[in-house]
Every structure is written in structure tokens, then in C-alpha cells.
Short mmCIF file of C-alpha atoms in Angstrom, two decimals:
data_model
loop_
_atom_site.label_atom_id
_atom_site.label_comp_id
_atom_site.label_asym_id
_atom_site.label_seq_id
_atom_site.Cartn_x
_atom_site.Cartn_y
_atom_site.Cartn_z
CA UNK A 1 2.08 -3.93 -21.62
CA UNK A 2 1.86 -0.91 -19.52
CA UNK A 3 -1.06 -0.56 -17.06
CA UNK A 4 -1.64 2.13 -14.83
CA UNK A 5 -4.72 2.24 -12.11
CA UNK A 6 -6.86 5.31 -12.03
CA UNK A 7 -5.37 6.48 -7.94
CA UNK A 8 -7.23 9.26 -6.66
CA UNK A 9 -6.14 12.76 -6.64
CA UNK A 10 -6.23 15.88 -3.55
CA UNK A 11 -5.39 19.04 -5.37
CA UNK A 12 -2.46 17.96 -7.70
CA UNK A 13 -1.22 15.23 -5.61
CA UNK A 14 -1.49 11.12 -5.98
CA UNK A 15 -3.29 10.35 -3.64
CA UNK A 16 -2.24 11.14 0.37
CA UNK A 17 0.91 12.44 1.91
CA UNK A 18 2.02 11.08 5.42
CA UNK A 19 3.53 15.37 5.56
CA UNK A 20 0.02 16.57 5.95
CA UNK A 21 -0.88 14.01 9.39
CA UNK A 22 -1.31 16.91 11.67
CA UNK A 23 0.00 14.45 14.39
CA UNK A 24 4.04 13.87 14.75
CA UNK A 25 3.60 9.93 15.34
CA UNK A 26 1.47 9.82 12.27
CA UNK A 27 4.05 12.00 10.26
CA UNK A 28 6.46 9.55 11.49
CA UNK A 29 4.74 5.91 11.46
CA UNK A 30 1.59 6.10 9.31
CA UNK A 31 2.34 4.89 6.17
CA UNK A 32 0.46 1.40 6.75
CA UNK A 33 -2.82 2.69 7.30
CA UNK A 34 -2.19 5.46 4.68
CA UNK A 35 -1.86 2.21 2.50
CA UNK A 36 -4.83 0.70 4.04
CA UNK A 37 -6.91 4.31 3.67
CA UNK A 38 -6.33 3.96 0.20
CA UNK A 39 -7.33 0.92 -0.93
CA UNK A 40 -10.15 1.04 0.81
CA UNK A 41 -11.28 4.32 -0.82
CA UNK A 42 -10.50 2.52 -4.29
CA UNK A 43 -12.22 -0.61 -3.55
CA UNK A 44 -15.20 1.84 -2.57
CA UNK A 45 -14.98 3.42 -5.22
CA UNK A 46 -13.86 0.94 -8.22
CA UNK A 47 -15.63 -2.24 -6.49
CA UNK A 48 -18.60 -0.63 -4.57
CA UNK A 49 -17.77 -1.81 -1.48
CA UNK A 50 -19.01 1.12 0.13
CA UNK A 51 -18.54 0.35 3.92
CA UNK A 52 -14.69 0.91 3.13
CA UNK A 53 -14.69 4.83 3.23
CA UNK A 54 -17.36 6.30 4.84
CA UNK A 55 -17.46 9.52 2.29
CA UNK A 56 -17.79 10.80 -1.42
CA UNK A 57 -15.28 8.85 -3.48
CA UNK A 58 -15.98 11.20 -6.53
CA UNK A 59 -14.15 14.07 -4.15
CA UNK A 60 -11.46 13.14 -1.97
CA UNK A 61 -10.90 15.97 0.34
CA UNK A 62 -7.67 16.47 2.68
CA UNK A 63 -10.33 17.52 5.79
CA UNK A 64 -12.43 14.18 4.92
CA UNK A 65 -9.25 11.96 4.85
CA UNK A 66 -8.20 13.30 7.82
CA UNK A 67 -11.10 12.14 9.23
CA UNK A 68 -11.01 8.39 7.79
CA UNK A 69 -7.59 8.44 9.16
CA UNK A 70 -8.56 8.41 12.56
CA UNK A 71 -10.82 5.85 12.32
CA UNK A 72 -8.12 3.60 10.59
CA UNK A 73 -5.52 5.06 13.27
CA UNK A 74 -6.34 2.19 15.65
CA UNK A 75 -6.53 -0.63 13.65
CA UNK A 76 -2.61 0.34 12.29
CA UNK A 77 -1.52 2.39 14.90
CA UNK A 78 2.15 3.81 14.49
CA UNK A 79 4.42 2.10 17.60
CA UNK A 80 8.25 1.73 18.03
CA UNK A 81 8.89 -1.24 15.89
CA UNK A 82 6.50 -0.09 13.03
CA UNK A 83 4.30 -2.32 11.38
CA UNK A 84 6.83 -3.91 10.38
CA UNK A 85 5.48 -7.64 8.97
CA UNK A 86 2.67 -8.48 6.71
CA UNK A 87 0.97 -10.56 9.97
CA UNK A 88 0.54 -7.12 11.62
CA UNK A 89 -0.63 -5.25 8.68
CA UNK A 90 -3.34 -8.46 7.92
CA UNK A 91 -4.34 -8.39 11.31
CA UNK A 92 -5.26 -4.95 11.63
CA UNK A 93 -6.62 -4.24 8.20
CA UNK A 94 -8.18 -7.46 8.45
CA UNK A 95 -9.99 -6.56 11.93
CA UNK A 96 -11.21 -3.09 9.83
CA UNK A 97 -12.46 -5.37 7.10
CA UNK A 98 -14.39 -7.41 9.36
CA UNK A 99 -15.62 -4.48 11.62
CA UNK A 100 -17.44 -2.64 8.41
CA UNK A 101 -18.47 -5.82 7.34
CA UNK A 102 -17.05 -6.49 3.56
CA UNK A 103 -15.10 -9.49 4.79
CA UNK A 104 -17.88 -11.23 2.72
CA UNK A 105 -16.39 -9.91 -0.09
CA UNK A 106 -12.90 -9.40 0.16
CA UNK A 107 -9.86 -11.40 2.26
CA UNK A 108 -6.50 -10.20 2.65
CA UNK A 109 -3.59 -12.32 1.78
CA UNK A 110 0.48 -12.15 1.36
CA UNK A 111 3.54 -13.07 -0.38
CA UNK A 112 6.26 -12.96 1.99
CA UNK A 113 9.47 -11.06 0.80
CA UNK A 114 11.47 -14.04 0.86
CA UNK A 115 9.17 -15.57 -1.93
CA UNK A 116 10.83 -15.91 -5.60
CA UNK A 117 10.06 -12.29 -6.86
CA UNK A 118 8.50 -13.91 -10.28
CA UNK A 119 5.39 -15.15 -7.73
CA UNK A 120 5.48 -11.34 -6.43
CA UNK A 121 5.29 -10.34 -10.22
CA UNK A 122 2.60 -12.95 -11.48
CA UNK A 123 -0.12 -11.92 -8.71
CA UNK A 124 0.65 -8.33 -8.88
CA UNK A 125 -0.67 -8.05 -12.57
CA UNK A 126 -3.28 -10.37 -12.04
CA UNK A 127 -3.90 -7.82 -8.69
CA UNK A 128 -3.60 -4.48 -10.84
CA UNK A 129 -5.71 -5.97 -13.73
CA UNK A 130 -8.26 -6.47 -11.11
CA UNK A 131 -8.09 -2.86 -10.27
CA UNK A 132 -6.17 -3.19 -7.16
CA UNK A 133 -3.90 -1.36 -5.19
CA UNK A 134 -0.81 -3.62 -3.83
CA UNK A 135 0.08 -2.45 -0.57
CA UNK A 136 3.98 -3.28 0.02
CA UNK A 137 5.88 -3.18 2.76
CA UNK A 138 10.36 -2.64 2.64
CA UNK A 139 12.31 -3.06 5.77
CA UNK A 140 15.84 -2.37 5.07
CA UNK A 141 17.89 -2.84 1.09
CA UNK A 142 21.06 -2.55 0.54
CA UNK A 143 20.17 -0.28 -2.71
CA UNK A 144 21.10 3.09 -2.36
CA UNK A 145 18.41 4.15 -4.33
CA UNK A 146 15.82 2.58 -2.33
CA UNK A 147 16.79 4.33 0.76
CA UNK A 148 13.58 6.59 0.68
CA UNK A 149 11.45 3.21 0.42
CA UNK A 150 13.34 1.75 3.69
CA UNK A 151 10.84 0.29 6.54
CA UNK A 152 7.54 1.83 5.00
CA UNK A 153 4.75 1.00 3.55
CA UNK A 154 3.22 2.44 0.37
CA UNK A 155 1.01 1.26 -2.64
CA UNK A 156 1.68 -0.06 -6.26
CA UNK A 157 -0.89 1.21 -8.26
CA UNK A 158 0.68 -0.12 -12.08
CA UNK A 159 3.02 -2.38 -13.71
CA UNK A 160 4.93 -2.06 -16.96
CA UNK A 161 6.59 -5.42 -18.32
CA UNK A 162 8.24 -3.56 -21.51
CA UNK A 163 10.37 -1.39 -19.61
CA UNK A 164 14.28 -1.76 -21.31
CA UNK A 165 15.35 -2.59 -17.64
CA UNK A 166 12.97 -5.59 -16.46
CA UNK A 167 9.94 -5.06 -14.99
CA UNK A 168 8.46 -1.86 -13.46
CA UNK A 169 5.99 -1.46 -10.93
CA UNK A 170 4.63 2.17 -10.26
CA UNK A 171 5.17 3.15 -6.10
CA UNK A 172 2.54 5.41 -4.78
CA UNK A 173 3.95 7.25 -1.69
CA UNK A 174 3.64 10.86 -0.49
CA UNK A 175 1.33 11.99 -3.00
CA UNK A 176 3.70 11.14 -5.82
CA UNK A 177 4.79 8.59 -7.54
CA UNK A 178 8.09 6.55 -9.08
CA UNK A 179 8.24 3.87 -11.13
CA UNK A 180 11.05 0.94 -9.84
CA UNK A 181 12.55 -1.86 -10.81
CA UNK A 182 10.83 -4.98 -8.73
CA UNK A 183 13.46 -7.91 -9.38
CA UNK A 184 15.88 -4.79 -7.44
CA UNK A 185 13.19 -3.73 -5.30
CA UNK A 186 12.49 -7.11 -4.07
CA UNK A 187 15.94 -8.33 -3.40
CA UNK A 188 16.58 -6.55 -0.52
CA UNK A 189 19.89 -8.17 0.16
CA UNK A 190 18.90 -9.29 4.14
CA UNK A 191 17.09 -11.76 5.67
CA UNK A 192 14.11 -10.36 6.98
CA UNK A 193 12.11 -9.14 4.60
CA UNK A 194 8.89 -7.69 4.17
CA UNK A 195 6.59 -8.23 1.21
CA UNK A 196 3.16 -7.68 -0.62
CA UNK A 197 -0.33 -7.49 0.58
CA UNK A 198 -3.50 -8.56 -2.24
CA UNK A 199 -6.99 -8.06 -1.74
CA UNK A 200 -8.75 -11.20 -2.92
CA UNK A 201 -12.26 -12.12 -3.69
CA UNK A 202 -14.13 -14.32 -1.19
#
């Protein structure tokens, strides 16, 4: 089966680009609360959680992201190290949650990168046939062809488990999209690893 979330769009783009953060630190280091920014605009939009994004989910706008951005900014500020564990990215999202009050809804949990990727695989289709966004976080891989994916954060937004080699998950990241191999995405090939984020029900 192939399944494929409905992301949002700005102009011809999925979803937001970390290129159009007016700010250089933001350019640099946002990627974990564009993550964040975007599944809360999808769980206010596909769940009804409305205290998530603050404006019209029918019309996402670059000027109104912009401006959900900076409210986000402090909870997952960009700083030297990045954001660079699932604790972090819990804790800060996690404070947001609280702060517009759907933590009686939703809780955030993770599966560490050092996990079997099969239990990575298992929760995000059960995640994505929720409706979900899976925010995940790379350090460093020893796969060339991951080096664009190296110490960021970005979104999966679909699975396909029919795919001739293994099973695909679709990456949301600069307002585009690429669908990768997750046994190879997940096996890093170092110890410190980083891992998924899922949005569970209370």
C-alpha cells in the first residue's frame, strides 16, 4: 500500500522552506520548529485542534507563517548544537502544546534512533494512517545520499511498503519532497542517533 497525507501547499511548494526565514539563524537552524509549525497547522486543520495555528488553515500564506514562526521561534529556538535530540524537540514542542492548551488531547512521544527500525516502521503507518505528520530528526549517516538530510529535522508525510527496494517513507523538507528508503535512512552507521517524534492521543 501506498499512502500519502494531504501536506499543505504555499504557491507550488510542499509545505514551508527554511530559504524563505528572513532571519540568517533561522535559515540556518530552523528546521525543528518548521517541523513543529507544520504539524501543528495539520493537526488544526485535519484534527480540529484549533489552538495549534492561530490562522486560516484553508489558506496557508508565506506572510501568516512567518508570523506563526515567531511565536514557535522560542519554544525551538536555533542554538550552536541544534536541536539535536528528541528530549529537546519534546520539551519545547511539548511546552507549546501545553501553553495553547491541547495537551488534553495530544502527547508527544519518541522512538529513539537506536531502536530496531521495524518499531520505527510499525508506528509510522499506524502514525500516517492517523493523519499524522512524523517529525524526524538525522544527525550524521554515513550514506552519501543522505548528506542533504544530515543534522535536520523535517517531516514524513507518507509511506509506501510496495516499493521494489523495501520500504519508502515520503521526506517533507524545503517545500519539496523525496521519497527514501527507511531501513537506509535509519541506519545511520554511528552511535548517536536521532530518531522519530509521534503525536499521540491522550
Amino acid at each position: 500500500m501506498k499512502k500519502e497525507l494531504a501536506y499543505y501547499t504555499i504557491g507550488g511548494a510542499l509545505g514551508w522552506s527554511q530559504d524563505w526565514f528572513p532571519r540568517g539563524w533561522m535559515r540556518l537552524g530552523g528546521c525543528a520548529a518548521v517541523a513543529a509549525c507544520d504539524v501543528s497547522i495539520l493537526l488544526s486543520r485535519d484534527d480540529g485542534i484549533t489552538s495549534m495555528y492561530p490562522h486560516d488553515t484553508s489558506r496557508i500564506t508565506r506572510e501568516a507563517y512567518l508570523e506563526f514562526s515567531e511565536v514557535m521561534r522560542p519554544y525551538l529556538h536555533p542554538r550552536w548544537s541544534g536541536i539535536d535530540s528528541l528530549k529537546i524537540f519534546i520539551d519545547g514542542f511539548g511546552k507549546y502544546i501545553h501553553d495553547v492548551h491541547a495537551d488534553e488531547f495530544i502527547r508527544l512521544d519518541g522512538i529513539e534512533g537506536t531502536e530496531p527500525w521495524e518499531e520505527a516502521r510499525d508506528a509510522i503507518v499506524a502514525e500516517i494512517d492517523r493523519g499524522r505528520a512524523v517529525p524526524f530528526l538525522m544527525l550524521y549517516h554515513q550514506g552519501r545520499e543522505f548528506d542533504e538530510y544530515e543534522w535536520h529535522w523535517f517531516n514524513l508525510a507518507g509511506y509506501d511498503d510496495e516499493a521494489e527496494d523495501g520500504f519508502r517513507v515520503k521526506a517533507v523538507t524545503y517545500g519539496n519532497f523525496e521519497w527514501l528508503n527507511l531501513e537506509r535512512l535509519w541506519d545511520t552507521g554511528y552511535e548517536k542517533r536521532g530518531g522519530i517524534i509521534l503525536v499521540n492521543d491522550r
